[in-house]
C-alpha positions as MATLAB code, in Angstrom:
seq = 'XXXXXXXXXXXXXXXXXXXXXXXXXXXXXXXXXXXXXXXXXXXXXXXXXXXXXXXXXXXXXXXXXXXXXXXXXXXXXXXXXXXXXXXXXXXXXXXXXXXXXXXXXXXXXXXXXXXXXXXXXXXXXXXXXXXXXXXXXXXXXXXXXXXXXXXXXXXXXXXXXXXXXXXXXXXXXXXXXXXXXXXXXXXXXXXXXXXXXXXXXXXXXXXXXXXXXXXXXXXXXXXXXXXXXXXXXXXXXXXXXXXXXXXXXXXXXXXXXXXXXXXXXXXXXXXXXXXXXXXXXXXXXXXXXXXXXXXXXXXXXXXXXXXXXXXXXXXXXXXXXXXXXXXXXXXXXXXXXXXXXXXXXXXXXXXXXXXXXXXXXXXXXXXXXXXXXXXXXXXXXXXXXXXXXXXXXXXXXXXXXXXXXXXXXXXXXXXXXXXXXXXXXXXXXXXXXXXXXXX';
ca = [
      67.488  113.042  110.268;
      66.839  110.582  112.994;
      68.286  112.037  116.364;
      68.001  108.859  118.514;
      69.140  105.688  116.744;
      70.469  104.266  113.322;
      70.022  100.668  111.917;
      72.928   99.065  110.264;
      71.638   97.415  107.013;
      73.224   94.138  106.225;
      71.775   93.840  102.684;
      71.707   90.230  101.187;
      72.812   91.628   97.767;
      76.195   92.775   99.236;
      78.445   89.872   99.546;
      79.937   89.744  103.326;
      77.465   92.059  104.771;
      76.668   91.389  108.368;
      73.509   91.199  110.440;
      71.509   94.416  111.464;
      72.872   96.386  114.188;
      71.393   99.403  116.174;
      73.492  102.510  117.220;
      71.352  104.271  119.881;
      72.285  107.082  122.096;
      70.151  108.979  124.620;
      69.828  112.873  124.283;
      71.324  112.952  127.735;
      74.493  110.788  126.612;
      74.872  112.905  123.387;
      74.877  116.201  125.515;
      77.636  114.600  127.873;
      79.089  111.763  126.102;
      81.699  109.489  127.882;
      84.820  108.419  126.490;
      85.528  111.362  124.192;
      89.067  112.593  123.543;
      90.129  116.201  124.549;
      90.273  117.109  121.036;
      86.600  116.363  120.442;
      85.523  118.468  123.266;
      87.710  121.264  121.872;
      86.053  121.104  118.433;
      82.585  120.733  119.776;
      81.233  124.255  120.339;
      82.299  125.449  116.821;
      81.074  122.178  115.293;
      77.519  122.558  116.976;
      77.365  126.323  115.680;
      78.138  125.079  112.070;
      75.724  122.240  112.093;
      72.896  124.485  113.287;
      73.957  127.424  111.162;
      70.748  128.642  109.239;
      70.760  127.913  105.581;
      67.928  129.214  103.541;
      68.223  127.281  100.312;
      66.500  124.067   99.278;
      68.671  120.984   99.837;
      69.933  119.661   96.749;
      72.286  116.964   95.253;
      74.783  114.477   96.904;
      77.782  115.181   99.070;
      80.291  112.407   98.969;
      82.869  112.653  101.786;
      86.456  111.237  100.840;
      88.836  112.138  103.601;
      91.374  109.570  102.490;
      94.571  109.228  100.637;
      95.410  108.989   96.920;
      95.333  105.156   96.887;
      92.025  105.052   98.706;
      90.565  107.544   96.209;
      91.601  105.351   93.180;
      90.149  102.231   94.732;
      86.991  104.294   95.247;
      86.856  105.932   91.895;
      84.832  103.507   89.799;
      82.179  102.930   92.421;
      81.392  106.654   92.346;
      80.086  106.405   88.745;
      77.236  104.490   89.892;
      75.948  107.169   92.373;
      74.126  109.270   89.940;
      71.766  106.519   89.002;
      71.472  105.173   92.446;
      70.559  108.576   93.960;
      68.710  110.053   90.836;
      70.853  113.014   90.213;
      72.976  114.305   87.520;
      76.815  113.903   87.702;
      77.033  117.610   87.950;
      74.982  117.490   91.255;
      77.419  115.303   93.070;
      80.034  117.019   95.236;
      83.061  115.018   96.156;
      84.534  116.570   99.351;
      88.206  115.301   99.140;
      91.832  115.976  100.203;
      94.324  118.604   98.947;
      96.734  115.785   98.459;
      95.039  114.866   95.134;
      93.187  118.027   94.290;
      95.384  118.638   91.248;
      94.327  115.570   89.685;
      90.499  116.169   90.363;
      89.834  117.961   87.026;
      90.629  114.943   84.744;
      90.172  112.064   87.279;
      86.577  113.610   88.425;
      85.582  115.115   85.264;
      81.871  115.917   85.390;
      81.902  115.949   89.083;
      82.307  119.026   91.435;
      85.207  118.529   93.767;
      86.116  120.485   96.809;
      89.342  119.902   98.514;
      90.444  120.714  102.155;
      93.677  120.493  104.005;
      92.610  117.290  106.042;
      95.652  117.817  108.494;
      94.525  121.326  109.358;
      91.006  120.258  109.818;
      91.934  117.645  112.199;
      94.052  120.007  114.441;
      93.091  123.550  113.864;
      89.765  124.647  115.350;
      89.219  127.861  113.354;
      90.167  126.458  110.011;
      87.771  123.513  110.867;
      85.099  125.882  111.609;
      85.543  127.689  108.333;
      85.266  124.288  106.514;
      82.287  123.132  108.395;
      80.296  126.419  107.620;
      81.226  125.842  104.132;
      80.028  122.429  104.069;
      76.835  123.475  105.873;
      76.378  125.922  103.168;
      76.439  123.339  100.327;
      72.954  122.057  101.719;
      73.061  118.609  100.186;
      70.021  116.619  100.152;
      72.026  113.331  100.818;
      75.413  113.103  102.598;
      77.406  109.927  102.074;
      80.478  108.223  103.176;
      81.476  104.664  102.595;
      85.222  104.530  103.863;
      85.921  101.683  106.147;
      89.212  102.817  107.638;
      88.236  106.365  108.628;
      88.401  108.860  111.605;
      85.256  110.034  113.043;
      86.495  113.384  113.823;
      87.094  113.838  110.051;
      84.633  112.005  107.820;
      81.916  111.484  110.065;
      81.956  114.951  111.530;
      81.618  116.352  108.072;
      78.713  114.155  107.197;
      76.957  115.344  110.529;
      77.869  119.038  110.070;
      76.346  119.022  106.675;
      72.789  118.377  108.315;
      71.540  116.668  105.083;
      68.022  115.298  105.323;
      69.426  111.852  104.408;
      72.745  110.469  105.633;
      74.128  107.263  104.538;
      77.378  105.833  105.736;
      79.382  102.440  105.805;
      80.072  100.607  109.096;
      83.597  101.792  109.770;
      86.255   99.763  111.610;
      85.883  100.668  115.392;
      88.596  100.223  118.032;
      87.969  100.764  121.770;
      89.697  104.201  121.419;
      87.333  105.366  118.802;
      84.088  103.582  119.902;
      82.518  106.629  121.780;
      83.215  108.964  118.872;
      81.777  106.844  116.377;
      78.877  106.061  118.496;
      78.112  109.667  118.864;
      77.984  110.239  115.004;
      76.640  106.778  113.929;
      73.525  107.140  116.316;
      72.585  110.336  114.215;
      72.831  108.976  110.714;
      69.826  107.612  108.760;
      71.401  104.349  107.374;
      74.586  102.354  108.073;
      75.671   99.688  105.576;
      77.702   96.881  106.818;
      80.233   96.411  103.852;
      81.669   93.176  105.306;
      84.179   92.033  107.917;
      87.764   92.887  108.148;
      89.770   92.310  105.864;
      87.295   92.593  103.049;
      88.945   94.473  100.309;
      88.160   98.082   99.890;
      87.071   97.502   96.271;
      84.715   95.021   97.342;
      83.449   97.143  100.164;
      82.685   99.980   97.659;
      80.819   97.836   95.390;
      78.939   96.095   98.371;
      77.908   99.696   99.461;
      76.388  100.615   96.129;
      74.774   97.037   95.911;
      73.041   97.719   99.312;
      71.959  101.076   98.054;
      70.736   99.972   94.807;
      69.007   96.803   95.958;
      70.902   94.821   93.144;
      74.235   93.204   93.080;
      76.862   95.349   91.257;
      79.901   93.453   90.503;
      83.304   94.959   91.356;
      85.397   96.804   88.837;
      89.038   96.979   88.125;
      90.346  100.394   89.438;
      90.830  102.795   86.346;
      91.212  106.559   85.965;
      91.408  108.713   82.982;
      94.452  110.859   82.428;
      95.788  113.064   79.564;
      98.205  111.764   77.092;
     101.224  113.813   77.688;
     104.799  112.284   77.069;
     107.122  113.487   79.925;
     109.782  115.678   78.452;
     112.739  114.207   80.793;
     112.909  110.953   79.140;
     113.096  112.167   75.435;
     110.699  109.439   74.135;
     112.931  106.644   75.250;
     111.539  103.435   76.989;
     112.020  103.667   80.695;
     111.034  102.244   84.114;
     109.885  104.004   87.216;
     111.135  103.090   90.734;
     109.315  104.532   93.741;
     111.160  103.393   96.709;
     109.694  105.773   99.402;
     106.939  105.340  101.913;
     105.320  107.630  104.549;
     106.187  104.818  107.078;
     109.890  104.168  107.276;
     109.361  100.486  108.063;
     107.344   99.901  104.969;
     110.360  100.939  102.570;
     111.806   97.888  100.888;
     115.705   98.176  101.369;
     117.418  100.566   98.777;
     119.905   97.912   98.071;
     117.047   95.985   96.375;
     115.941   98.850   94.311;
     119.407   99.573   93.131;
     119.859   96.016   92.091;
     116.735   96.149   90.242;
     117.700   99.455   88.556;
     120.933   97.939   87.214;
     119.007   94.853   85.893;
     116.722   97.234   83.915;
     119.579   99.257   82.643;
     120.997   96.026   81.415;
     117.893   95.559   79.434;
     118.310   99.009   77.522;
     115.620  100.745   79.679;
     116.155  103.975   81.384;
     115.478  104.207   85.190;
     113.640  107.056   86.707;
     113.442  107.429   90.504;
     110.571  109.316   91.936;
     109.547  110.418   95.389;
     110.577  112.837   98.067;
     113.911  114.377   98.084;
     116.751  112.071   99.428;
     114.464  108.896   99.559;
     117.065  106.977   97.582;
     120.279  108.693   96.785;
     121.310  109.245  100.529;
     122.249  105.639  101.208;
     125.527  103.787  100.737;
     123.277  101.039   98.933;
     122.791  103.358   95.935;
     126.296  104.957   95.900;
     127.524  105.797   92.174;
     123.974  104.791   90.717;
     122.882  108.235   90.133;
     126.019  108.929   87.932;
     125.360  105.953   85.821;
     124.099  106.457   82.290;
     120.412  106.126   81.892;
     119.544  106.857   85.580;
     117.278  109.943   86.078;
     116.728  111.181   89.567;
     113.327  113.082   89.759;
     112.958  112.756   93.607;
     111.585  115.879   94.723;
     111.349  117.338   91.235;
     107.838  116.432   89.951;
     104.422  117.713   90.876;
     101.440  115.134   91.070;
     100.322  115.639   87.636;
     103.810  115.278   86.277;
     104.129  111.983   88.222;
     100.983  110.680   86.527;
     102.525  111.482   82.981;
     105.782  109.590   84.130;
     103.610  106.580   85.346;
     101.215  106.638   82.428;
     104.089  106.296   79.890;
     106.573  103.841   81.632;
     107.124  100.296   80.552;
     107.281   99.321   84.031;
     106.629  100.621   87.603;
     108.120   99.093   90.741;
     106.651  100.616   93.966;
     106.129  100.134   97.742;
     102.722  100.113   98.862;
     101.818  103.716   98.484;
      99.431  105.960   96.553;
     101.715  105.921   93.267;
     101.359  102.226   92.980;
      97.523  102.409   92.910;
      97.692  105.425   90.387;
     100.088  103.386   88.049;
      97.706  100.177   88.065;
      94.778  102.537   87.318;
      96.560  103.784   84.244;
      97.078  100.375   82.939;
     100.777  100.546   83.429;
     102.659   97.217   84.349;
     103.108   97.615   88.009;
     104.758   95.555   90.416;
     103.884   96.345   94.240;
     105.973   95.387   97.299;
     103.494   94.373   99.980;
     103.580   93.920  103.780;
     101.089   92.420  106.059;
      99.855   95.169  108.291;
      96.389   94.933  106.964;
      96.861   92.435  104.153;
      94.073   92.245  101.776;
      92.326   95.353  102.807;
      94.147   97.412  100.246;
      96.741   95.131   98.564;
      96.844   92.764   97.063;
      93.713   93.424   94.885;
      90.971   90.815   95.015;
      90.926   88.282   92.072;
      87.664   89.581   90.744;
      89.042   93.258   90.486;
      92.916   92.697   89.954;
      93.932   93.542   86.423;
      96.575   91.843   84.218;
      98.923   94.676   84.546;
      99.453   94.277   88.492;
     101.621   92.093   90.181;
     101.749   92.012   94.182;
     104.897   90.577   95.777;
     104.503   89.242   99.391;
     105.823   86.687  101.970;
     102.972   85.721  104.300;
     103.603   85.456  107.822;
     101.754   84.347  111.019;
     101.901   87.867  112.456;
     100.014   89.384  109.403;
      97.301   91.587  110.393;
      99.151   93.484  112.945;
      97.886   97.015  111.862;
     101.462   97.829  111.428;
     102.168   97.505  115.192;
     104.867   94.973  114.854;
     106.215   93.338  117.961;
     109.363   91.957  116.197;
     110.815   95.608  115.777;
     112.953   97.492  118.462;
     111.846  100.772  117.215;
     109.475  102.450  114.522;
     112.131  103.068  112.140;
     113.194   99.464  111.636;
     112.248   97.542  108.545;
     109.051   95.576  108.906;
     110.135   91.807  108.780;
     107.464   90.892  106.231;
     108.943   93.498  103.926;
     112.592   92.676  104.718;
     111.816   88.922  103.772;
     111.295   89.972  100.015;
     114.416   89.376   98.139;
     115.465   91.159   94.950;
     115.292   87.936   92.952;
     111.741   87.503   94.149;
     110.733   90.915   92.988;
     112.503   90.592   89.687;
     110.705   87.382   88.918;
     107.445   89.389   88.623;
     109.236   92.283   86.796;
     110.160   89.745   84.138;
     106.574   88.569   83.852;
     105.219   91.964   83.161;
     108.191   93.018   80.878;
     108.096   89.731   78.907;
     105.400   90.985   76.734;
     107.074   94.035   75.418;
     110.626   94.595   76.596;
     112.094   92.954   73.367;
     110.773   96.001   71.352;
     113.123   98.204   73.260;
     116.043   99.025   70.852;
     119.160   97.271   71.924;
     117.576   95.375   74.697;
     117.362   91.684   75.598;
     114.388   89.619   75.133;
     112.755   87.982   78.125;
     110.636   84.699   78.059;
     107.927   85.052   80.555;
     107.602   82.265   82.893;
     104.651   80.111   82.212;
     102.151   81.402   84.740;
      99.207   83.826   84.132;
      99.945   87.619   84.359;
      98.057   89.201   87.098;
      98.503   86.268   89.683;
      99.817   87.333   93.054;
     103.274   86.340   93.908;
     104.002   84.737   97.159;
     101.450   82.187   98.853;
      98.293   82.128   96.834;
      95.028   82.193   98.719;
      91.708   83.755   97.826;
      90.758   87.075   99.117;
      87.585   88.202  100.383;
];
C-alpha cells in the first residue's frame, strides 16, 4: 500500500469522471494531523492496533465496504455482479461488509456472496465495539478492499478499508466538506487508487457503473435496479389486490402530509383495492388527518407489525406502492412493483429521480422543482427541523394521484368490482414535475 500519496483516476471511459488529483500527506502530518474531530482521536489508538494486528494467512478475495442504508444498497446491487470478473475472483470470494439494517435480506439479495453485517451506529460511537469489528475485518485478510460510496463517512467506510490493510485498496472520490476534509485526506492519502465517478449531483447508479467502467477499462452501461426475492404471498391480504402506502421517513420534514395519504387511500378503496399502511408505529394513525380511516373496510394497518422480509413480501405482491423517498421505495422499484415516489430537492438527482437510462417503467417520481434545490436538507425556509420541507409540501394530492393513475391504468381494471382507469397519453416511467435530463 502506498503510504505517501494516492492518485485520483479520472478514466475517460467513465462518463463525468474528472481530472486526476493527488492526495498527499507527509508522515509528520499523519502522525499529528490537524483538523480532526475529537471522535477521531478517541478512536485512533485502537484503530492503529487493529490495522497492525498480525495476520499470518495469505491475503485473498475482495472486501466490499457498504456502510449505507437500504436504498443505497439497492442502487449498488447490480454493479456488484461485475466485480468477480473485474477482480478475477469467484463470487464466493467477495465479502460484502454491510449494515445490520438490511442483514435479513442478504441471503436472497446477495445470494452467492459472503455478507457480514455490523451495527453501523455502534461502530461510529462505541470504541470497544469498533475495536472488535476492526480486528474482525483485519482478520479477513482481503487481497483487495473496495468502497465506491460517494456520500459516505470517513470514520466508517474509509476507516474500514484502511484497517483491513489490504495489499490493494480502491475507493471512489467522496463528497468532501470543509468539516470532513482532514479526515478524508488522512485515509485517501493512503489508498492505492481513487476513482472520480463524476461531479455532484451525478446519480448513484451512474456513479457505480462509472466506477466499474474505470476499473475494467471498458464502458459498462448503467443497469436498472433489480433484486431477487422469494415469491411468498403475505397472509394478511388473503390473496386480494392491494396497494401499499408508506408515509414515514427518518426525517420529519420529508414526510408528505398525512392528509394526502389519507386522500389517496380513499381513492384506492374506491377502486376496489385494499390499502395497507406500513412503517413505524404511529407514523400515520396518530393524526387528525387520518381520523376514522383505520376503521374503514379494506384498510389494513401493519405499521410496526412487519419485519423487513415481511415488508418485501408485501411490496412484491402489491398492485401499487406510494412512498416518500425512503428505502422501501427503492426496494419496491427493484422488485418491479408499480411505485410512485414523492421526492424533495435536498440532493435532487443524486438518489432520486432515477436517471433516464436506468429508470424502469414501473417507477414514477413526483416533484416540484424550486430554485432552492440542492440545499442538502438544510432548508432556510423552515423555522425548525420538524417543519415540512416546502418542496415536499408543494406537491398536491391530485399531482400524486395523476401518477398513480398512470401506473394503475394497465391492470386495475382486472380488480373485481373496480373501476377501469384510462392512463393519460404519456409514457410510463417519465418523471412527473419539470422534465430535465439528469446526469
